[in-house]
Amino acid sequence: MQELKDRILKEGKVLPGGIIKVDGFLNHRVDTALLDRIAAEFGRHFDMNEATVVLTAEASGIALASIVARHYNKPMIFAKKAKSDNIEGGLYQSEIFSYTYKKKVTLLVSQEWLHPTDKVLVVDDFMANGEAMRGLCDIVTQSGATLLGIGCAVEKGFQGGGDRLRAAGINLCSLAVIDSTDPIVFR
Amino acid sequence: MQELKDRILKEGKVLPGGIIKVDGFLNHRVDTALLDRIAAEFGRHFDMNEATVVLTAEASGIALASIVARHYNKPMIFAKKAKSDNIEGGLYQSEIFSYTYKKKVTLLVSQEWLHPTDKVLVVDDFMANGEAMRGLCDIVTQSGATLLGIGCAVEKGFQGGGDRLRAAGINLCSLAVIDSTDPIVFR
């Protein structure tokens, strides 16, 4: 998606360790109009009439997933990352490693809200090692629902998470795949 | 907002400790069409032409804040709850107590994205003790921006957080204020 690539080149910063900072429009201050155009772009890759639900993981994925779900008038489910008093009963769980926070976290989705009849579009703003995506796909499998695919805004191609998902046969659509950071080069 | 109250009565569950579970439409599985109607309702209470930004705190507030911001074509900022590698430099910080997770957390907003010229609508899906709201208002004050008000979907009136904010002169609009839970009675 050219607009997204242009914004990354214009406003993104590369920090030590290959971290790409796009927090002015994607994951801290969020340009909601851009996210709505990203939602429209996903509609060119996935049959959104078929989708019954959009699934993401807290926290930053919630912004994009909400706007994608709203765009197509679908419900959105976000996997929680810690057990709170507000979740009870049966849970789908998947343990992932968060490179952002340097620790294992467990993704949790209540069994009440994801069913074998669901057709799920997984959405996230960012993918590096693909751990969150892997965990979300695992939860879809546990629920018996159908995974339509994964819509991702920015993929750090050089960290391999996206390619592992593609090799597993998953329909992954990343709108900007960054293959190197010095300077930023898109696939 | 009658539709929201009806949903709480029909689908909400009261758990021990006065916890009101509305995770089928508000904060786990999210009914994005309802959230868009909540956004429209906020527009009857606040001058959304005047607002320059919608501010919330991760995680569940992001869904409603994104859809409110999208509805009025504004950017949305979400305060982070832990320092990640992806935030650097100057931060507005406010320490709050999270009753959901039973621990102190620090809300963080990069100084890069909130300015004295901003007019801020704070949005959250849920308010109990009002700690998150207090922290967000504190961050608005630190930034020198103007607080237009607070838009909240569900307020647990019996926990007093909302009334403390009203007593402090803040323009707080809660669309469903629950004053007791056995049975659920709205203010």
Coordinates of C-alpha atoms in Angstrom, one line a residue:
Chain A
M1 CA 0.0 0.0 0.0
Q2 CA 1.8 3.0 -1.3
E3 CA 0.4 5.5 1.2
L4 CA 1.5 3.4 4.1
K5 CA 5.0 3.0 2.7
D6 CA 5.2 6.7 2.1
R7 CA 4.2 7.4 5.7
I8 CA 6.9 5.0 7.0
L9 CA 9.6 6.6 4.9
K10 CA 8.5 10.1 5.9
E11 CA 7.7 9.7 9.6
G12 CA 9.2 6.4 10.6
K13 CA 12.4 6.2 12.6
V14 CA 14.8 3.3 12.9
L15 CA 16.1 2.7 16.4
P16 CA 19.0 0.5 17.5
G17 CA 18.1 -3.2 17.3
G18 CA 16.1 -2.9 14.1
I19 CA 13.1 -1.3 15.9
I20 CA 11.0 0.7 13.5
K21 CA 9.2 3.5 15.3
V22 CA 5.9 4.5 13.6
D23 CA 4.2 5.7 16.8
G24 CA 3.1 9.0 15.2
F25 CA 0.5 7.3 13.1
L26 CA 0.2 3.6 13.9
N27 CA 0.7 2.5 17.5
H28 CA 0.7 5.3 20.0
R29 CA -0.8 8.3 18.2
V30 CA -3.1 6.6 15.7
D31 CA -4.2 8.2 12.4
T32 CA -7.7 6.7 12.3
A33 CA -8.4 7.9 8.7
L34 CA -5.3 6.1 7.5
L35 CA -6.4 3.0 9.4
D36 CA -9.8 3.2 7.7
R37 CA -8.0 3.2 4.3
I38 CA -6.0 0.2 5.5
A39 CA -9.3 -1.5 6.3
A40 CA -10.5 -0.8 2.7
E41 CA -7.2 -2.2 1.4
F42 CA -7.8 -5.5 3.3
G43 CA -11.1 -5.7 1.6
R44 CA -9.3 -6.1 -1.7
H45 CA -7.4 -9.1 -0.4
F46 CA -10.0 -10.9 1.7
D47 CA -13.6 -11.7 1.1
M48 CA -14.9 -9.6 4.1
N49 CA -18.5 -10.8 3.4
E50 CA -17.4 -14.2 4.5
A51 CA -15.7 -13.1 7.7
T52 CA -17.8 -13.3 10.9
V53 CA -15.2 -11.8 13.2
V54 CA -12.0 -9.8 13.4
L55 CA -9.4 -11.2 16.0
T56 CA -6.4 -9.3 17.4
A57 CA -4.3 -9.2 20.5
E58 CA -4.1 -6.4 23.0
A59 CA -2.9 -3.7 23.0
S60 CA -1.9 -1.8 19.9
G61 CA -3.6 -4.2 17.5
I62 CA -7.0 -3.2 19.0
A63 CA -7.0 0.2 17.2
L64 CA -6.6 -1.3 13.7
A65 CA -8.8 -4.3 14.3
S66 CA -11.6 -2.1 15.7
I67 CA -11.5 0.1 12.6
V68 CA -11.3 -2.9 10.2
A69 CA -14.2 -4.5 12.0
R70 CA -16.2 -1.3 12.1
H71 CA -15.6 -0.8 8.3
Y72 CA -17.2 -4.1 7.5
N73 CA -19.7 -4.1 10.3
K74 CA -18.2 -7.2 12.1
P75 CA -17.6 -7.8 15.8
M76 CA -14.0 -7.6 16.9
I77 CA -12.4 -9.9 19.6
F78 CA -9.1 -9.0 21.3
A79 CA -7.1 -11.7 23.0
K80 CA -6.1 -10.6 26.5
K81 CA -2.6 -10.9 27.8
A82 CA -3.2 -11.6 31.4
K83 CA -6.0 -13.1 33.4
S84 CA -8.1 -10.4 35.0
D85 CA -11.1 -10.7 37.3
N86 CA -13.3 -9.9 34.3
I87 CA -12.6 -13.1 32.5
E88 CA -14.1 -16.3 33.9
G89 CA -14.7 -19.8 32.8
G90 CA -13.3 -21.6 29.7
L91 CA -10.5 -20.0 27.9
Y92 CA -8.5 -20.7 24.7
Q93 CA -4.9 -20.0 25.6
S94 CA -1.7 -19.7 23.7
E95 CA 1.7 -18.9 25.1
I96 CA 3.9 -16.6 23.0
F97 CA 7.1 -14.7 23.6
S98 CA 6.8 -10.9 23.5
Y99 CA 10.0 -9.4 22.1
T100 CA 8.6 -5.9 22.9
Y101 CA 8.4 -6.7 26.6
K102 CA 11.1 -9.5 26.6
K103 CA 8.9 -12.1 28.4
K104 CA 6.5 -14.9 27.8
V105 CA 2.8 -13.9 27.8
T106 CA -0.3 -16.0 27.4
L107 CA -3.0 -14.9 25.0
L108 CA -6.5 -15.6 26.3
V109 CA -9.8 -15.7 24.5
S110 CA -13.0 -16.7 26.2
Q111 CA -14.5 -19.8 24.7
E112 CA -17.9 -18.0 24.9
W113 CA -17.1 -15.7 22.0
L114 CA -15.3 -17.8 19.4
H115 CA -17.0 -20.8 17.8
P116 CA -16.5 -23.5 15.2
T117 CA -18.9 -21.7 12.8
D118 CA -16.8 -18.5 12.9
K119 CA -14.7 -17.4 9.9
V120 CA -11.9 -15.3 11.4
L121 CA -9.7 -12.5 9.9
V122 CA -6.7 -12.0 12.2
V123 CA -5.5 -8.4 12.2
D124 CA -2.5 -6.7 13.7
D125 CA -0.7 -3.4 13.2
F126 CA 2.8 -4.9 13.3
M127 CA 4.5 -8.2 12.8
A128 CA 8.2 -8.9 13.6
N129 CA 8.8 -12.5 14.8
G130 CA 5.1 -13.3 14.3
E131 CA 4.7 -14.6 17.8
A132 CA 1.4 -12.8 18.4
M133 CA 0.0 -14.0 15.0
R134 CA 1.1 -17.5 15.7
G135 CA -0.7 -17.4 19.1
L136 CA -3.8 -16.0 17.5
C137 CA -3.8 -18.7 14.8
D138 CA -3.3 -21.3 17.5
I139 CA -6.4 -20.0 19.3
V140 CA -8.5 -20.1 16.0
T141 CA -7.4 -23.7 15.6
Q142 CA -8.4 -24.6 19.2
S143 CA -11.8 -23.1 18.7
G144 CA -12.5 -25.1 15.5
A145 CA -13.2 -21.9 13.6
T146 CA -11.9 -21.2 10.1
L147 CA -9.0 -18.9 9.6
L148 CA -9.6 -16.7 6.5
G149 CA -6.2 -15.1 6.7
I150 CA -4.1 -12.5 8.4
G151 CA -4.1 -8.8 7.6
C152 CA -1.1 -7.0 8.8
A153 CA -0.2 -3.3 8.3
V154 CA 3.6 -3.3 8.7
E155 CA 5.7 -6.5 8.5
K156 CA 9.4 -6.6 9.4
G157 CA 10.3 -9.0 6.7
F158 CA 13.9 -9.4 7.8
Q159 CA 12.7 -11.1 11.1
G160 CA 11.1 -13.9 9.3
G161 CA 7.8 -14.2 11.1
G162 CA 5.7 -13.5 8.0
D163 CA 7.6 -15.9 5.8
R164 CA 7.1 -18.7 8.4
L165 CA 3.3 -18.1 8.3
R166 CA 3.3 -18.0 4.5
A167 CA 5.3 -21.3 4.4
A168 CA 2.6 -22.8 6.6
G169 CA 0.1 -22.0 3.9
I170 CA -1.6 -19.1 5.7
N171 CA -3.1 -16.3 3.5
L172 CA -1.1 -13.4 4.9
C173 CA -1.6 -9.9 3.5
S174 CA 1.0 -7.4 4.8
L175 CA 0.6 -3.9 3.3
A176 CA 4.2 -2.8 3.8
V177 CA 7.0 -5.4 4.2
I178 CA 10.3 -3.9 5.3
D179 CA 13.2 -6.0 4.2
S180 CA 16.0 -3.9 5.6
T181 CA 16.3 -0.8 7.8
D182 CA 19.5 1.0 6.9
P183 CA 18.0 2.5 4.7
I184 CA 14.4 1.3 4.8
V185 CA 13.8 -0.9 1.8
F186 CA 10.4 -2.5 1.0
R187 CA 9.9 -5.9 -0.5
Chain B
M1 CA -28.2 5.9 26.2
Q2 CA -31.2 3.5 26.2
E3 CA -29.7 0.9 23.8
L4 CA -26.6 0.5 26.0
K5 CA -28.6 0.1 29.1
D6 CA -30.8 -2.5 27.4
R7 CA -27.7 -4.4 26.3
I8 CA -26.3 -4.3 29.9
L9 CA -29.6 -5.6 31.3
K10 CA -29.9 -8.3 28.6
E11 CA -26.3 -9.5 28.3
G12 CA -24.4 -8.2 31.4
K13 CA -23.6 -10.5 34.3
V14 CA -22.8 -9.4 37.8
L15 CA -19.9 -11.3 39.4
P16 CA -18.8 -11.4 43.0
G17 CA -17.2 -8.2 44.1
G18 CA -19.5 -5.9 42.1
I19 CA -17.8 -6.8 38.9
I20 CA -20.1 -6.1 35.9
K21 CA -19.2 -8.4 33.0
V22 CA -20.1 -6.9 29.6
D23 CA -17.4 -8.7 27.6
G24 CA -19.8 -9.9 24.9
F25 CA -20.2 -6.4 23.4
L26 CA -17.8 -4.0 25.1
N27 CA -14.5 -5.2 26.3
H28 CA -13.5 -8.6 24.9
R29 CA -15.8 -9.3 22.0
V30 CA -16.6 -5.8 20.8
D31 CA -19.8 -4.8 19.0
T32 CA -18.3 -2.2 16.7
A33 CA -21.6 -1.0 15.3
L34 CA -22.8 -0.3 18.9
L35 CA -19.5 1.5 19.6
D36 CA -20.2 3.7 16.5
R37 CA -23.6 4.6 17.9
I38 CA -21.9 5.4 21.2
A39 CA -19.5 7.7 19.2
A40 CA -22.6 9.5 17.7
E41 CA -24.1 9.9 21.2
F42 CA -20.9 11.5 22.5
G43 CA -21.3 14.1 19.6
R44 CA -24.5 15.2 21.3
H45 CA -22.6 16.0 24.5
F46 CA -19.3 17.4 23.3
D47 CA -18.4 19.8 20.5
M48 CA -16.4 17.3 18.4
N49 CA -15.5 20.0 15.9
E50 CA -13.4 21.6 18.7
A51 CA -11.6 18.4 19.7
T52 CA -8.2 17.8 18.1
V53 CA -7.5 14.4 19.6
V54 CA -9.2 11.5 21.5
L55 CA -7.1 10.1 24.4
T56 CA -7.5 6.8 26.2
A57 CA -5.5 4.2 28.0
E58 CA -4.6 0.7 26.9
A59 CA -6.0 -1.8 26.6
S60 CA -9.8 -2.1 26.3
G61 CA -10.4 1.6 26.0
I62 CA -8.6 1.5 22.6
A63 CA -11.6 -0.1 20.8
L64 CA -14.1 2.6 21.8
A65 CA -11.5 5.5 21.4
S66 CA -10.6 4.3 17.9
I67 CA -14.1 4.2 16.8
V68 CA -15.0 7.6 18.3
A69 CA -11.9 9.1 16.8
R70 CA -12.7 7.5 13.4
H71 CA -16.3 8.7 13.6
Y72 CA -15.1 12.4 13.9
N73 CA -11.9 12.0 11.8
K74 CA -9.6 12.8 14.7
P75 CA -6.3 11.1 15.7
M76 CA -6.4 8.8 18.8
I77 CA -3.7 8.5 21.3
F78 CA -3.5 5.6 23.8
A79 CA -1.5 5.9 27.0
K80 CA 0.8 2.9 27.4
K81 CA 0.9 1.0 30.7
A82 CA 4.6 -0.1 30.7
K83 CA 7.7 1.2 29.1
S84 CA 8.5 -0.7 26.0
D85 CA 11.5 -0.4 23.7
N86 CA 9.3 1.4 21.2
I87 CA 8.9 4.5 23.4
E88 CA 11.9 6.8 23.8
G89 CA 12.5 10.2 25.0
G90 CA 10.2 12.6 26.9
L91 CA 7.1 11.1 28.5
Y92 CA 4.2 12.4 30.4
Q93 CA 3.6 9.9 33.2
S94 CA 0.9 9.4 35.8
E95 CA 0.8 6.6 38.3
I96 CA -2.6 5.0 38.9
F97 CA -3.8 1.9 40.8
S98 CA -5.4 -0.7 38.6
Y99 CA -8.2 -2.5 40.5
T100 CA -8.6 -4.9 37.6
Y101 CA -5.0 -6.2 38.0
K102 CA -4.5 -5.2 41.6
K103 CA -1.3 -3.3 41.1
K104 CA 0.1 0.2 40.5
V105 CA 0.7 1.0 36.8
T106 CA 2.1 4.0 35.2
L107 CA 0.3 5.6 32.2
L108 CA 2.8 6.9 29.6
V109 CA 2.2 9.3 26.7
S110 CA 5.1 10.6 24.6
Q111 CA 5.5 14.3 24.8
E112 CA 5.9 14.3 21.0
W113 CA 2.2 13.7 20.4
L114 CA 0.3 15.8 22.9
H115 CA 0.7 19.6 22.8
P116 CA -0.5 22.7 24.6
T117 CA -2.6 23.6 21.5
D118 CA -4.6 20.3 21.7
K119 CA -8.2 20.0 22.9
V120 CA -8.6 16.6 24.3
L121 CA -11.6 14.3 24.7
V122 CA -10.7 11.5 27.1
V123 CA -12.6 8.3 26.3
D124 CA -12.9 5.0 28.1
D125 CA -15.2 2.0 27.9
F126 CA -15.6 1.6 31.6
M127 CA -15.1 3.6 34.8
A128 CA -15.2 2.2 38.3
N129 CA -12.8 4.0 40.7
G130 CA -11.9 6.4 38.0
E131 CA -8.1 5.8 38.4
A132 CA -7.4 5.6 34.6
M133 CA -9.5 8.7 34.0
R134 CA -7.7 10.6 36.8
G135 CA -4.3 9.5 35.3
L136 CA -5.3 10.6 31.8
C137 CA -6.6 14.0 33.0
D138 CA -3.3 14.4 34.9
I139 CA -1.4 13.8 31.6
V140 CA -3.6 16.3 29.8
T141 CA -2.7 18.9 32.5
Q142 CA 1.0 18.1 32.3
S143 CA 0.9 18.6 28.5
G144 CA -0.7 22.0 28.8
A145 CA -3.5 20.9 26.5
T146 CA -7.2 21.7 27.2
L147 CA -9.5 18.9 28.5
L148 CA -12.8 19.2 26.7
G149 CA -14.3 16.4 28.8
I150 CA -14.5 12.7 29.4
G151 CA -16.8 10.3 27.5
C152 CA -17.4 7.0 29.2
A153 CA -19.7 4.2 28.1
V154 CA -20.4 2.4 31.4
E155 CA -19.8 4.0 34.8
K156 CA -20.1 2.1 38.0
G157 CA -21.7 4.9 39.9
F158 CA -21.5 3.1 43.3
Q159 CA -17.7 3.2 43.2
G160 CA -17.6 7.0 43.2
G161 CA -14.9 7.6 40.6
G162 CA -17.3 9.5 38.3
D163 CA -18.7 11.7 41.1
R164 CA -15.2 12.7 42.2
L165 CA -14.5 13.8 38.6
R166 CA -17.8 15.7 38.4
A167 CA -17.0 17.4 41.8
A168 CA -13.7 18.5 40.3
G169 CA -15.6 20.4 37.6
I170 CA -14.9 18.0 34.8
N171 CA -17.4 17.6 32.0
L172 CA -18.1 13.9 32.3
C173 CA -20.6 12.1 30.1
S174 CA -21.3 8.5 31.0
L175 CA -23.9 6.8 28.9
A176 CA -24.9 4.3 31.5
V177 CA -24.4 4.9 35.2
I178 CA -25.0 1.8 37.3
D179 CA -25.9 2.7 40.8
S180 CA -26.5 -0.8 42.2
T181 CA -25.9 -4.3 40.9
D182 CA -28.4 -6.6 42.7
P183 CA -30.4 -6.0 40.6
I184 CA -28.8 -3.6 38.2
V185 CA -30.3 -0.1 38.6
F186 CA -29.3 2.8 36.5
R187 CA -29.0 6.4 37.8

